[in-house]
Short mmCIF file of C-alpha atoms in Angstrom, two decimals:
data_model
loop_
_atom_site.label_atom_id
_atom_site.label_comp_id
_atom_site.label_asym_id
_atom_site.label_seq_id
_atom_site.Cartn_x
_atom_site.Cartn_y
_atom_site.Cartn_z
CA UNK A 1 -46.19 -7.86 -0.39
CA UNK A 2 -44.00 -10.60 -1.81
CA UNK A 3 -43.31 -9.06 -5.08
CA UNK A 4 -41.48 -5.98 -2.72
CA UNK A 5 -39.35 -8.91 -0.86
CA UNK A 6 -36.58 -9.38 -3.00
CA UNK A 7 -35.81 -5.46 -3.87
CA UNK A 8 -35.90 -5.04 0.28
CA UNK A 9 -33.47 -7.79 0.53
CA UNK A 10 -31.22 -6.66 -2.08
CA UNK A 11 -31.19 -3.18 -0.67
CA UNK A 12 -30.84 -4.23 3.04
CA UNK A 13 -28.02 -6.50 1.59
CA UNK A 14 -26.20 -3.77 -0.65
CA UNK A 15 -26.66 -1.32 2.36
CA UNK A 16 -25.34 -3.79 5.07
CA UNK A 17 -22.37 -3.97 2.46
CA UNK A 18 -22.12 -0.16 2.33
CA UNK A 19 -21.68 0.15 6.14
CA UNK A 20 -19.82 -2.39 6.52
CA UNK A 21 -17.35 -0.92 3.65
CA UNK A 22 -17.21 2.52 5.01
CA UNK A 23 -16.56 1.51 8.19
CA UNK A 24 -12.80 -0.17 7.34
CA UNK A 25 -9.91 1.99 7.04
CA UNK A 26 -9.08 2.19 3.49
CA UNK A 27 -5.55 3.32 4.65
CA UNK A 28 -4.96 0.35 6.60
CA UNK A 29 -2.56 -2.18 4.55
CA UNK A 30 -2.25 -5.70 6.49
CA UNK A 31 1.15 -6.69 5.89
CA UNK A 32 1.53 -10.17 4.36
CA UNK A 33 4.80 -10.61 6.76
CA UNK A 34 2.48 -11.41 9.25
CA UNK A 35 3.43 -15.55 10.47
CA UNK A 36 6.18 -15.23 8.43
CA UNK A 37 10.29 -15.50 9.09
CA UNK A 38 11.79 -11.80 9.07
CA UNK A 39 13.32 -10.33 5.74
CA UNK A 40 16.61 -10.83 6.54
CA UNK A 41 18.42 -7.59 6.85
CA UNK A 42 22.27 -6.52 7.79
CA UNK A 43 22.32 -2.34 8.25
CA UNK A 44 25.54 -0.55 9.66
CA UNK A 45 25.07 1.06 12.49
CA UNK A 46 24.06 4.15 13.08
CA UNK A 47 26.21 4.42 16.45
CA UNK A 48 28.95 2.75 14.48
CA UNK A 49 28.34 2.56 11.06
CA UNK A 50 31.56 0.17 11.46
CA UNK A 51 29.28 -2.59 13.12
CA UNK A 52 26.13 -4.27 11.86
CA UNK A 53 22.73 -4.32 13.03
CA UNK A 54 21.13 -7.52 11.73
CA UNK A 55 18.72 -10.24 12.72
CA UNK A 56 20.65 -12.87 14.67
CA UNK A 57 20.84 -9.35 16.85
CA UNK A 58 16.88 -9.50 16.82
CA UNK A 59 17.18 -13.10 17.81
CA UNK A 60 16.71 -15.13 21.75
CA UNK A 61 13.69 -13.32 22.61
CA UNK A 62 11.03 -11.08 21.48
CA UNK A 63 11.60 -7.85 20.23
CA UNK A 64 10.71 -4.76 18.59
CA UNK A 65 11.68 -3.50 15.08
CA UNK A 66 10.53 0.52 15.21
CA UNK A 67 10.75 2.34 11.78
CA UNK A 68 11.19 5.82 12.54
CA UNK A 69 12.87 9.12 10.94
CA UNK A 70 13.62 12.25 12.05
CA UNK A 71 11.47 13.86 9.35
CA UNK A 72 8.67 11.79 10.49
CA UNK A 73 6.27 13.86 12.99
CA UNK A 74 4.25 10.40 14.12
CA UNK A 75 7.78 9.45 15.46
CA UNK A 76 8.24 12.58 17.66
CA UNK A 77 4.55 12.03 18.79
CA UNK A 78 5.55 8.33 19.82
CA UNK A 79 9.14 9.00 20.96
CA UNK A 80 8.73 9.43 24.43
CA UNK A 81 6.37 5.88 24.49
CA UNK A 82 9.45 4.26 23.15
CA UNK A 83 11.65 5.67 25.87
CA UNK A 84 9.27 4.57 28.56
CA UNK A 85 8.92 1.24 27.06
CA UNK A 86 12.72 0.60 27.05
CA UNK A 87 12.55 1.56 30.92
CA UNK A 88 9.74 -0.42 31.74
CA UNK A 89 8.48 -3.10 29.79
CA UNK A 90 11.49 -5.68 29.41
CA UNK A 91 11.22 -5.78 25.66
CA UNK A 92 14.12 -5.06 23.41
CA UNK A 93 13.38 -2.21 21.08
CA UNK A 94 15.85 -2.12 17.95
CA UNK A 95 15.60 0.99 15.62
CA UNK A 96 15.20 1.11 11.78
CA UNK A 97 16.29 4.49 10.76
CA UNK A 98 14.44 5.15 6.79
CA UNK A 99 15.63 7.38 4.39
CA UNK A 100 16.85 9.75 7.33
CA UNK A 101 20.09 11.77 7.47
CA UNK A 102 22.31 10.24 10.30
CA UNK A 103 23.54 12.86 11.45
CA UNK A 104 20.10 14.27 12.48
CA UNK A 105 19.50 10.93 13.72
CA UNK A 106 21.83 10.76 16.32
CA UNK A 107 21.05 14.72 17.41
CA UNK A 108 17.63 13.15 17.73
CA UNK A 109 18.49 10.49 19.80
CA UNK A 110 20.84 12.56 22.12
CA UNK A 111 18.44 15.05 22.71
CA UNK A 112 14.83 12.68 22.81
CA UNK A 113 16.33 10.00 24.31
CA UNK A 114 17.36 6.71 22.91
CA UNK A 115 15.23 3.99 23.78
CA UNK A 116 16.92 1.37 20.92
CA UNK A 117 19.55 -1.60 22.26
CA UNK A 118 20.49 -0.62 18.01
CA UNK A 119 19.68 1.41 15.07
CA UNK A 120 20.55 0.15 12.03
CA UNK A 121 20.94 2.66 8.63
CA UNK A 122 19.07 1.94 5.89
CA UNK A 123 19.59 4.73 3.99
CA UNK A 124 18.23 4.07 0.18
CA UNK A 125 15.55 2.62 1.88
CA UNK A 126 16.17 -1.52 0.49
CA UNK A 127 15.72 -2.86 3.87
CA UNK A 128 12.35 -0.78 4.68
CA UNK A 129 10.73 -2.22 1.01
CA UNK A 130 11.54 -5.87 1.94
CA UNK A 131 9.93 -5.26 5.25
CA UNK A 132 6.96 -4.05 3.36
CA UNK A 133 7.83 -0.70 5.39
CA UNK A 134 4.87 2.43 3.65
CA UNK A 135 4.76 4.94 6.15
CA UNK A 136 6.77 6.12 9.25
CA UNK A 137 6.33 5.18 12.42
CA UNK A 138 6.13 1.35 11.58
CA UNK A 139 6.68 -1.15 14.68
CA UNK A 140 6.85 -4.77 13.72
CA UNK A 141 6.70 -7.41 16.84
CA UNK A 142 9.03 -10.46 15.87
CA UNK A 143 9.34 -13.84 18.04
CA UNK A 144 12.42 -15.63 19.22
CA UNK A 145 12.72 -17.11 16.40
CA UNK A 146 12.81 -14.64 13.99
CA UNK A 147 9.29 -14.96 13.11
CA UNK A 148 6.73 -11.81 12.89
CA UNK A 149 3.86 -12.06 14.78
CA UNK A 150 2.40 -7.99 14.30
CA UNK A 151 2.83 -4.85 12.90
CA UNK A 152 1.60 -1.63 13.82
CA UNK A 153 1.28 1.18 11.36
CA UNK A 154 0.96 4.77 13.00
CA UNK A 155 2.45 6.28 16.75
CA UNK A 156 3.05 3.48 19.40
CA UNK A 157 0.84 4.29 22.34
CA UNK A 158 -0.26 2.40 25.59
CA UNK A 159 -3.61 1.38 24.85
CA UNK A 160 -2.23 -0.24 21.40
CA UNK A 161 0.63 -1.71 23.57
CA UNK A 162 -1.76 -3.15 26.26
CA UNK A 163 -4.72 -4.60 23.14
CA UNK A 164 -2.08 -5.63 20.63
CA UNK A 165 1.26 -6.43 21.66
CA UNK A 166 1.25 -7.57 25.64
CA UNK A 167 -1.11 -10.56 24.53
CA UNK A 168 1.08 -11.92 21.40
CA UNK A 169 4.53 -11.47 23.89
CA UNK A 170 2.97 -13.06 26.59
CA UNK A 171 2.14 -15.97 24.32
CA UNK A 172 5.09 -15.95 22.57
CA UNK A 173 7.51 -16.25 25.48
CA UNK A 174 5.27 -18.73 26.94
CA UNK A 175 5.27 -20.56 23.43
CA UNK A 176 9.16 -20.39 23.48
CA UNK A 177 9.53 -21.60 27.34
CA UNK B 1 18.62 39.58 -42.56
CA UNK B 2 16.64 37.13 -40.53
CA UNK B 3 13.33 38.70 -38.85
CA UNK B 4 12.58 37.20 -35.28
CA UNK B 5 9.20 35.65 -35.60
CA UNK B 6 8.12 35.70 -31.90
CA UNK B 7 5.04 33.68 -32.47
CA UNK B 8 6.83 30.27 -33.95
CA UNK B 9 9.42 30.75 -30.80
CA UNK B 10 6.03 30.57 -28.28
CA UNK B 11 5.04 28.04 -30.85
CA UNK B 12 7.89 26.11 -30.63
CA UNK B 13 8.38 26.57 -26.60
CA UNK B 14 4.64 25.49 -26.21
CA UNK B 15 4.95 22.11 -28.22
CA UNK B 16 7.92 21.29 -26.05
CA UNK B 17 6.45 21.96 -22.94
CA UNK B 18 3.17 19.85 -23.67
CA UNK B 19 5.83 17.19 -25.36
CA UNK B 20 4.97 14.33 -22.68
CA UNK B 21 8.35 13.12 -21.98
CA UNK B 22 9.31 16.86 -20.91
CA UNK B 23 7.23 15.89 -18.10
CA UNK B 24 7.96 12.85 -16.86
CA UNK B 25 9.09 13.00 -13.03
CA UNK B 26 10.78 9.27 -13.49
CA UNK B 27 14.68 10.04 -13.17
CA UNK B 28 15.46 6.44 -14.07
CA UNK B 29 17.35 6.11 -17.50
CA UNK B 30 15.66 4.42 -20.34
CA UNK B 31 16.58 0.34 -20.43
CA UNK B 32 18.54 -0.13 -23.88
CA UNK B 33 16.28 -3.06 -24.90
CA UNK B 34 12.71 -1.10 -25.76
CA UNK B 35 10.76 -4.43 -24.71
CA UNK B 36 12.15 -4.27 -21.21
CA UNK B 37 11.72 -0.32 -21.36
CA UNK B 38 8.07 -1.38 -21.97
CA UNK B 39 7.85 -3.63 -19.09
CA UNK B 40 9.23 -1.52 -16.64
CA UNK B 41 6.80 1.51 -17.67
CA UNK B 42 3.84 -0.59 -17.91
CA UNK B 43 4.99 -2.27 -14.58
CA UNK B 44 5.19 1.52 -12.74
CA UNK B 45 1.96 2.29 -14.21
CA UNK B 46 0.53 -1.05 -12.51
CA UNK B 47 1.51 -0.74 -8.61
CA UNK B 48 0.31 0.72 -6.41
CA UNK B 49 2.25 3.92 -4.51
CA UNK B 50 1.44 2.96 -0.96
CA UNK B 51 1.97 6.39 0.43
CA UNK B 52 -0.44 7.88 -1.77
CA UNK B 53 -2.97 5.55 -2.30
CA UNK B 54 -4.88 6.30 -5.51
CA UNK B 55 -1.46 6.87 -7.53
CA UNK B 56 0.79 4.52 -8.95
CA UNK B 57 4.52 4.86 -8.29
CA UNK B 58 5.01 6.29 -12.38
CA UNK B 59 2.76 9.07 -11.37
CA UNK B 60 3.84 9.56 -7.39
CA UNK B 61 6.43 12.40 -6.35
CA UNK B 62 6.71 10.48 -2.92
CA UNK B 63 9.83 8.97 -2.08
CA UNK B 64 9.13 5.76 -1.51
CA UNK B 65 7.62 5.34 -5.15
CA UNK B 66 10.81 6.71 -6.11
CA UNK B 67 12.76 3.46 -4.02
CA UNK B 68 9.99 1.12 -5.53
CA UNK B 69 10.80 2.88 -9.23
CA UNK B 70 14.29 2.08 -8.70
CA UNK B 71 14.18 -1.16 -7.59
CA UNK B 72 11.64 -2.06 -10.47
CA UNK B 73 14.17 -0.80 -12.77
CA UNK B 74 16.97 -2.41 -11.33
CA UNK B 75 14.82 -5.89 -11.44
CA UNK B 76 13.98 -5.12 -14.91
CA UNK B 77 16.89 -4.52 -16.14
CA UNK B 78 18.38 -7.74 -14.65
CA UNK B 79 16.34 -9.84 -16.54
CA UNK B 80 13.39 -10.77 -14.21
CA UNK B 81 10.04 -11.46 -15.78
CA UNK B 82 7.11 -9.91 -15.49
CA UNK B 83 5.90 -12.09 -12.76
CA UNK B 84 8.78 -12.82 -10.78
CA UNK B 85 8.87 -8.59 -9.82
CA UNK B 86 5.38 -8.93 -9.37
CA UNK B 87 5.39 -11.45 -6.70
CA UNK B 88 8.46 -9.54 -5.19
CA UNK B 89 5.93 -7.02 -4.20
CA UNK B 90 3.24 -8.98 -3.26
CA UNK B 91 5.92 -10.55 -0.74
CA UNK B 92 6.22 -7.20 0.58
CA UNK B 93 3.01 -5.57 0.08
CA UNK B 94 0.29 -7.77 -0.27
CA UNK B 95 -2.21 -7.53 -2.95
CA UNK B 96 -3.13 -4.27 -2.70
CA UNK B 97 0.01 -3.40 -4.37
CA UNK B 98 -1.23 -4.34 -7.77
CA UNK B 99 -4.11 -2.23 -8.86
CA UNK B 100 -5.16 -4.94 -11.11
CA UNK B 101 -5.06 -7.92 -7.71
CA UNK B 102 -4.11 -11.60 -9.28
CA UNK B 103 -7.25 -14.20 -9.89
CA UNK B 104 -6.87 -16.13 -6.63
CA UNK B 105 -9.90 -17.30 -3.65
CA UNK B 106 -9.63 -13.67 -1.93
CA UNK B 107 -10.34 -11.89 -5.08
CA UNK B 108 -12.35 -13.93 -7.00
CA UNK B 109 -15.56 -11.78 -6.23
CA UNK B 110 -13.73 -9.05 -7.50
CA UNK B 111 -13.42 -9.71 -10.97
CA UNK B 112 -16.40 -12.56 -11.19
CA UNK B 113 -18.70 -9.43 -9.86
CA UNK B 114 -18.97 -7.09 -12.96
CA UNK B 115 -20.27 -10.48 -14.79
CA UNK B 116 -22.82 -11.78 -12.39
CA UNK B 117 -24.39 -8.55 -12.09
CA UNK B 118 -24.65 -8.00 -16.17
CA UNK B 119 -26.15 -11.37 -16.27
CA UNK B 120 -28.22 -10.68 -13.11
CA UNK B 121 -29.03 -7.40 -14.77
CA UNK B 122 -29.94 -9.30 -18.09
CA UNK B 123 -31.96 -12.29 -16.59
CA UNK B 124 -34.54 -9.47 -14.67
CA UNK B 125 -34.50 -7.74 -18.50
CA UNK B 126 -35.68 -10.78 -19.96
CA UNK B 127 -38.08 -11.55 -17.52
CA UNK B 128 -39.46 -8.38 -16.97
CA UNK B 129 -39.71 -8.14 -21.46
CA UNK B 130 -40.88 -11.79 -21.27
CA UNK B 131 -43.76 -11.35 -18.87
CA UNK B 132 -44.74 -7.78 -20.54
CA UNK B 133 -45.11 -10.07 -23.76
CA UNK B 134 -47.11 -12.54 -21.58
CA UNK B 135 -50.30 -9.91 -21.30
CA UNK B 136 -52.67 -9.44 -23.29
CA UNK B 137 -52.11 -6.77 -25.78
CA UNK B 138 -53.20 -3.30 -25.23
CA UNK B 139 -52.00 -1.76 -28.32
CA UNK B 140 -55.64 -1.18 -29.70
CA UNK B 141 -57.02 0.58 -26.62
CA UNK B 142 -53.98 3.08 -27.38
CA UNK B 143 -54.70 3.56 -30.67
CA UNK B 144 -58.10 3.82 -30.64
CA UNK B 145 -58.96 5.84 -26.98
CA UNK B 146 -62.02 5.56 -25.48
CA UNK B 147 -64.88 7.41 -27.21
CA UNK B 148 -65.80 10.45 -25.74
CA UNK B 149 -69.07 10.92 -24.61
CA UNK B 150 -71.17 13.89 -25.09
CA UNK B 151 -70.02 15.08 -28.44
#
Protein backbone atom coordinates (compact mmCIF):
# COMPACT_ATOMS: atom_id res chain seq x y z
CA UNK A 1 0.00 0.00 0.00
CA UNK A 2 2.64 2.53 0.96
CA UNK A 3 4.52 2.54 -2.21
CA UNK A 4 0.82 3.95 -3.85
CA UNK A 5 0.82 6.81 -0.96
CA UNK A 6 2.81 9.38 -2.36
CA UNK A 7 1.38 9.24 -6.19
CA UNK A 8 -2.33 9.51 -4.27
CA UNK A 9 -1.08 12.47 -2.46
CA UNK A 10 0.44 14.15 -5.29
CA UNK A 11 -2.64 13.63 -7.37
CA UNK A 12 -5.17 14.58 -4.60
CA UNK A 13 -2.78 17.63 -4.18
CA UNK A 14 -2.44 18.61 -8.01
CA UNK A 15 -6.30 17.99 -8.28
CA UNK A 16 -7.24 20.06 -5.12
CA UNK A 17 -5.01 22.71 -7.05
CA UNK A 18 -6.99 22.17 -10.27
CA UNK A 19 -10.37 22.95 -8.57
CA UNK A 20 -9.33 25.31 -6.73
CA UNK A 21 -7.79 27.11 -10.03
CA UNK A 22 -10.81 26.70 -12.12
CA UNK A 23 -12.94 27.88 -9.75
CA UNK A 24 -11.38 31.79 -9.69
CA UNK A 25 -12.37 34.13 -12.26
CA UNK A 26 -9.53 34.52 -14.52
CA UNK A 27 -11.19 37.86 -15.62
CA UNK A 28 -11.21 39.23 -12.29
CA UNK A 29 -8.16 41.86 -11.89
CA UNK A 30 -7.86 43.08 -8.05
CA UNK A 31 -6.89 46.53 -8.34
CA UNK A 32 -3.72 47.44 -6.42
CA UNK A 33 -5.56 50.96 -5.52
CA UNK A 34 -7.15 49.13 -3.01
CA UNK A 35 -5.93 51.02 0.80
CA UNK A 36 -4.45 53.41 -1.18
CA UNK A 37 -4.94 57.54 -1.55
CA UNK A 38 -6.98 58.25 -4.90
CA UNK A 39 -5.03 59.09 -8.23
CA UNK A 40 -5.50 62.48 -8.15
CA UNK A 41 -7.57 63.62 -11.03
CA UNK A 42 -9.02 67.26 -12.27
CA UNK A 43 -11.69 66.51 -15.43
CA UNK A 44 -13.92 69.44 -16.86
CA UNK A 45 -17.16 68.96 -16.53
CA UNK A 46 -19.32 67.42 -18.50
CA UNK A 47 -22.34 69.82 -17.40
CA UNK A 48 -19.83 72.60 -17.73
CA UNK A 49 -16.85 71.69 -19.27
CA UNK A 50 -15.95 75.35 -17.85
CA UNK A 51 -15.78 73.86 -14.19
CA UNK A 52 -13.73 71.00 -12.79
CA UNK A 53 -14.61 67.83 -11.34
CA UNK A 54 -11.75 66.77 -9.08
CA UNK A 55 -11.03 65.08 -5.79
CA UNK A 56 -11.27 67.70 -3.04
CA UNK A 57 -15.02 67.40 -4.78
CA UNK A 58 -14.83 63.58 -3.77
CA UNK A 59 -13.69 64.70 -0.39
CA UNK A 60 -15.87 65.08 3.49
CA UNK A 61 -17.52 61.87 3.17
CA UNK A 62 -17.74 58.70 1.35
CA UNK A 63 -18.47 58.47 -2.08
CA UNK A 64 -18.78 56.81 -5.27
CA UNK A 65 -16.55 57.12 -8.40
CA UNK A 66 -18.84 55.20 -11.34
CA UNK A 67 -16.97 54.69 -14.71
CA UNK A 68 -19.51 54.49 -17.22
CA UNK A 69 -20.01 55.29 -21.14
CA UNK A 70 -22.68 55.51 -23.26
CA UNK A 71 -21.24 52.80 -25.53
CA UNK A 72 -21.01 50.62 -22.60
CA UNK A 73 -24.19 48.13 -22.39
CA UNK A 74 -23.20 46.99 -18.51
CA UNK A 75 -23.87 50.75 -17.82
CA UNK A 76 -27.43 50.81 -19.30
CA UNK A 77 -28.00 47.45 -17.40
CA UNK A 78 -26.86 49.28 -14.07
CA UNK A 79 -28.25 52.76 -14.82
CA UNK A 80 -31.38 52.64 -13.21
CA UNK A 81 -29.45 51.08 -9.76
CA UNK A 82 -27.50 54.25 -9.86
CA UNK A 83 -30.59 56.40 -10.04
CA UNK A 84 -32.19 54.59 -7.17
CA UNK A 85 -29.11 54.76 -5.18
CA UNK A 86 -28.83 58.59 -5.54
CA UNK A 87 -32.59 58.65 -4.20
CA UNK A 88 -32.13 56.40 -1.51
CA UNK A 89 -29.01 55.50 -0.09
CA UNK A 90 -27.34 58.91 1.11
CA UNK A 91 -24.15 58.27 -0.76
CA UNK A 92 -22.72 60.71 -3.21
CA UNK A 93 -22.31 59.16 -6.61
CA UNK A 94 -19.79 61.21 -8.92
CA UNK A 95 -19.54 60.09 -12.65
CA UNK A 96 -16.38 59.26 -14.72
CA UNK A 97 -17.40 59.54 -18.25
CA UNK A 98 -14.41 57.17 -20.50
CA UNK A 99 -13.64 57.63 -23.87
CA UNK A 100 -17.42 58.65 -24.50
CA UNK A 101 -18.71 61.41 -26.80
CA UNK A 102 -20.29 64.19 -24.54
CA UNK A 103 -22.71 64.98 -26.33
CA UNK A 104 -24.28 61.46 -26.14
CA UNK A 105 -23.47 61.69 -22.62
CA UNK A 106 -25.61 64.26 -21.63
CA UNK A 107 -28.66 62.82 -24.08
CA UNK A 108 -28.00 59.84 -21.85
CA UNK A 109 -28.30 61.43 -18.78
CA UNK A 110 -31.42 63.56 -19.74
CA UNK A 111 -33.23 60.78 -20.91
CA UNK A 112 -31.93 57.76 -18.11
CA UNK A 113 -31.75 59.92 -15.47
CA UNK A 114 -28.81 61.44 -13.78
CA UNK A 115 -28.00 60.00 -10.62
CA UNK A 116 -24.21 61.87 -10.40
CA UNK A 117 -23.76 65.17 -7.87
CA UNK A 118 -20.76 65.43 -11.17
CA UNK A 119 -19.40 63.92 -14.21
CA UNK A 120 -16.18 64.70 -15.02
CA UNK A 121 -14.72 64.20 -18.96
CA UNK A 122 -11.99 62.23 -19.43
CA UNK A 123 -11.93 61.97 -22.84
CA UNK A 124 -8.36 60.37 -24.04
CA UNK A 125 -8.94 58.24 -21.34
CA UNK A 126 -5.52 59.53 -18.86
CA UNK A 127 -7.60 59.73 -15.85
CA UNK A 128 -9.35 56.10 -16.34
CA UNK A 129 -5.45 54.43 -16.77
CA UNK A 130 -4.25 56.05 -13.49
CA UNK A 131 -7.33 54.71 -11.85
CA UNK A 132 -6.34 51.38 -13.17
CA UNK A 133 -9.89 51.77 -15.00
CA UNK A 134 -10.09 48.06 -17.80
CA UNK A 135 -13.55 47.72 -18.48
CA UNK A 136 -16.83 49.78 -18.23
CA UNK A 137 -18.96 49.88 -15.66
CA UNK A 138 -16.16 50.37 -12.96
CA UNK A 139 -17.39 51.74 -9.39
CA UNK A 140 -14.62 52.53 -7.00
CA UNK A 141 -15.78 53.25 -3.14
CA UNK A 142 -13.35 56.03 -1.71
CA UNK A 143 -13.32 57.24 2.12
CA UNK A 144 -13.39 60.73 3.51
CA UNK A 145 -10.23 61.02 3.13
CA UNK A 146 -9.56 60.35 -0.19
CA UNK A 147 -8.58 56.90 0.40
CA UNK A 148 -10.07 53.74 -1.69
CA UNK A 149 -11.45 51.20 0.18
CA UNK A 150 -13.24 48.91 -3.06
CA UNK A 151 -13.80 48.54 -6.46
CA UNK A 152 -16.31 46.80 -8.31
CA UNK A 153 -15.77 45.65 -11.83
CA UNK A 154 -19.11 44.79 -13.80
CA UNK A 155 -23.10 46.34 -13.34
CA UNK A 156 -23.80 47.78 -9.79
CA UNK A 157 -26.66 45.78 -8.37
CA UNK A 158 -28.32 45.44 -4.83
CA UNK A 159 -27.08 42.30 -3.64
CA UNK A 160 -23.32 43.60 -4.49
CA UNK A 161 -24.40 46.92 -2.78
CA UNK A 162 -25.81 45.16 0.38
CA UNK A 163 -22.35 42.24 0.55
CA UNK A 164 -19.74 44.75 -0.56
CA UNK A 165 -20.23 48.28 -0.12
CA UNK A 166 -22.94 48.92 2.95
CA UNK A 167 -20.33 47.11 5.32
CA UNK A 168 -17.01 49.17 4.25
CA UNK A 169 -19.41 52.71 4.43
CA UNK A 170 -20.77 51.81 7.53
CA UNK A 171 -17.26 51.34 8.87
CA UNK A 172 -15.87 54.02 7.24
CA UNK A 173 -18.18 56.75 8.50
CA UNK A 174 -18.01 55.23 11.80
CA UNK A 175 -14.07 55.21 11.40
CA UNK A 176 -14.28 58.98 10.40
CA UNK A 177 -16.86 59.99 13.38
CA UNK B 1 7.97 49.01 -75.92
CA UNK B 2 7.64 47.80 -72.39
CA UNK B 3 5.45 44.44 -72.01
CA UNK B 4 3.31 44.40 -68.71
CA UNK B 5 4.49 41.38 -66.85
CA UNK B 6 1.39 40.71 -64.66
CA UNK B 7 3.04 38.06 -62.62
CA UNK B 8 6.10 40.33 -61.06
CA UNK B 9 3.15 43.10 -60.34
CA UNK B 10 1.21 40.10 -58.07
CA UNK B 11 4.77 39.38 -57.17
CA UNK B 12 5.58 42.56 -56.13
CA UNK B 13 1.94 43.38 -54.46
CA UNK B 14 2.28 40.00 -52.51
CA UNK B 15 5.81 40.77 -50.92
CA UNK B 16 4.39 44.06 -49.76
CA UNK B 17 1.45 42.82 -48.31
CA UNK B 18 3.28 39.98 -46.24
CA UNK B 19 6.10 42.92 -45.59
CA UNK B 20 5.43 42.94 -41.63
CA UNK B 21 5.44 46.55 -41.04
CA UNK B 22 2.48 46.85 -43.73
CA UNK B 23 0.70 45.32 -40.95
CA UNK B 24 1.31 46.77 -37.98
CA UNK B 25 -2.00 48.25 -36.31
CA UNK B 26 0.39 50.61 -33.91
CA UNK B 27 -0.38 54.28 -35.25
CA UNK B 28 2.32 55.67 -32.98
CA UNK B 29 5.33 57.21 -34.99
CA UNK B 30 8.67 55.60 -34.75
CA UNK B 31 10.96 57.31 -31.70
CA UNK B 32 14.07 58.94 -33.62
CA UNK B 33 16.57 57.22 -31.27
CA UNK B 34 16.29 53.26 -32.52
CA UNK B 35 17.28 52.15 -28.80
CA UNK B 36 14.23 53.84 -27.36
CA UNK B 37 12.21 52.61 -30.55
CA UNK B 38 13.37 49.21 -29.19
CA UNK B 39 12.20 49.75 -25.77
CA UNK B 40 8.96 50.93 -26.48
CA UNK B 41 8.22 47.84 -28.94
CA UNK B 42 9.63 45.37 -26.69
CA UNK B 43 7.73 47.18 -23.80
CA UNK B 44 4.12 46.81 -25.94
CA UNK B 45 4.99 43.35 -26.62
CA UNK B 46 5.43 42.81 -22.67
CA UNK B 47 1.98 44.12 -21.04
CA UNK B 48 -0.64 42.90 -20.78
CA UNK B 49 -4.02 44.35 -22.80
CA UNK B 50 -6.45 44.13 -19.92
CA UNK B 51 -9.49 44.10 -22.09
CA UNK B 52 -8.42 41.22 -23.93
CA UNK B 53 -6.65 39.17 -21.75
CA UNK B 54 -4.33 36.82 -23.66
CA UNK B 55 -3.03 39.81 -25.98
CA UNK B 56 -0.60 42.33 -25.35
CA UNK B 57 -1.42 45.96 -26.10
CA UNK B 58 1.21 45.71 -29.57
CA UNK B 59 -1.11 43.07 -30.78
CA UNK B 60 -4.73 44.44 -29.29
CA UNK B 61 -7.21 46.51 -31.63
CA UNK B 62 -9.04 47.54 -28.29
CA UNK B 63 -8.97 50.97 -27.32
CA UNK B 64 -7.68 50.99 -24.25
CA UNK B 65 -4.37 49.22 -25.51
CA UNK B 66 -4.38 51.94 -27.87
CA UNK B 67 -4.39 54.72 -24.55
CA UNK B 68 -1.80 52.33 -22.83
CA UNK B 69 0.32 52.37 -26.43
CA UNK B 70 0.24 55.98 -26.29
CA UNK B 71 1.09 56.65 -23.04
CA UNK B 72 4.05 54.05 -23.28
CA UNK B 73 5.22 56.01 -26.11
CA UNK B 74 4.84 59.22 -24.66
CA UNK B 75 6.88 57.81 -21.40
CA UNK B 76 9.38 56.47 -23.71
CA UNK B 77 10.02 59.05 -25.51
CA UNK B 78 10.51 61.31 -22.44
CA UNK B 79 13.28 59.54 -21.28
CA UNK B 80 11.90 57.11 -18.61
CA UNK B 81 13.67 53.82 -18.13
CA UNK B 82 12.63 50.68 -18.57
CA UNK B 83 11.57 50.24 -15.06
CA UNK B 84 10.25 53.40 -14.05
CA UNK B 85 7.13 52.74 -16.99
CA UNK B 86 7.02 49.46 -15.68
CA UNK B 87 6.16 50.27 -12.20
CA UNK B 88 3.79 53.02 -13.65
CA UNK B 89 1.63 50.17 -14.58
CA UNK B 90 1.97 48.04 -11.88
CA UNK B 91 0.67 51.24 -9.85
CA UNK B 92 -2.28 50.99 -11.94
CA UNK B 93 -2.68 47.49 -12.80
CA UNK B 94 -1.13 45.25 -10.58
CA UNK B 95 1.04 42.47 -11.65
CA UNK B 96 -0.94 40.95 -13.95
CA UNK B 97 -0.09 43.66 -16.27
CA UNK B 98 3.30 42.27 -17.05
CA UNK B 99 3.12 38.93 -18.70
CA UNK B 100 6.51 38.21 -17.46
CA UNK B 101 5.29 39.27 -13.23
CA UNK B 102 8.60 40.76 -11.31
CA UNK B 103 10.59 38.17 -8.81
CA UNK B 104 8.92 39.27 -5.58
CA UNK B 105 7.13 36.88 -2.34
CA UNK B 106 3.69 36.60 -4.42
CA UNK B 107 5.37 35.22 -7.40
CA UNK B 108 8.14 33.46 -6.32
CA UNK B 109 6.38 29.99 -6.92
CA UNK B 110 5.91 31.08 -10.24
CA UNK B 111 9.17 31.14 -11.63
CA UNK B 112 10.98 28.79 -8.76
CA UNK B 113 8.21 26.06 -10.06
CA UNK B 114 9.53 25.00 -13.57
CA UNK B 115 12.93 24.22 -11.50
CA UNK B 116 11.70 22.25 -8.57
CA UNK B 117 9.71 20.10 -10.68
CA UNK B 118 12.83 19.31 -13.26
CA UNK B 119 14.79 18.51 -10.23
CA UNK B 120 11.81 16.70 -8.63
CA UNK B 121 11.42 15.07 -12.00
CA UNK B 122 15.25 14.21 -12.03
CA UNK B 123 15.68 13.01 -8.34
CA UNK B 124 12.58 10.13 -9.01
CA UNK B 125 14.84 9.42 -12.48
CA UNK B 126 17.75 8.72 -10.53
CA UNK B 127 16.18 6.80 -8.05
CA UNK B 128 14.01 4.88 -10.01
CA UNK B 129 17.64 4.10 -12.56
CA UNK B 130 19.50 3.72 -9.23
CA UNK B 131 17.32 1.09 -7.65
CA UNK B 132 16.78 -0.77 -11.22
CA UNK B 133 20.74 -1.01 -11.00
CA UNK B 134 20.31 -2.23 -7.36
CA UNK B 135 18.70 -5.84 -8.63
CA UNK B 136 20.16 -8.45 -9.55
CA UNK B 137 20.77 -8.71 -13.18
CA UNK B 138 18.44 -10.41 -15.45
CA UNK B 139 20.15 -9.89 -18.64
CA UNK B 140 21.07 -13.70 -19.02
CA UNK B 141 17.55 -15.06 -18.48
CA UNK B 142 16.76 -12.69 -21.62
CA UNK B 143 19.27 -13.84 -23.60
CA UNK B 144 19.17 -17.20 -23.02
CA UNK B 145 15.02 -18.04 -22.51
CA UNK B 146 13.98 -20.81 -20.78
CA UNK B 147 14.48 -24.16 -22.56
CA UNK B 148 11.61 -25.51 -24.03
CA UNK B 149 10.47 -28.66 -23.06
CA UNK B 150 9.29 -31.35 -25.26
CA UNK B 151 11.43 -30.84 -28.29
Amino acid sequence: MTRFLLPIVALALLVALLVVGLNRDPGYVPSPLIGRQAPAFSLPRLDDPARTLSNQDLAGDVALLNVWATWCSGCRQEHPYLVELARTSGVRIFGLNWKDDPGLARQWLATLGDPYVATGVDQDGRAAIDWGVYGAPETFLVDAQGKVLYKHIAPLNAAVWQQEFLPRIRQAREAGR
Amino acid sequence: MTRVRPLRWITGLLLVLLAPGSWALDPEPPLADPARQALYEQLTHEVRCLVCQNQTVADSTAPLAADLRREIHAMVAGGRSEDEIKTFLLDRYGDFVLYRPRLQASTVMLWLAPVLLLLAGALTLGVVVWRRAALPSDQDADENPPATTGT
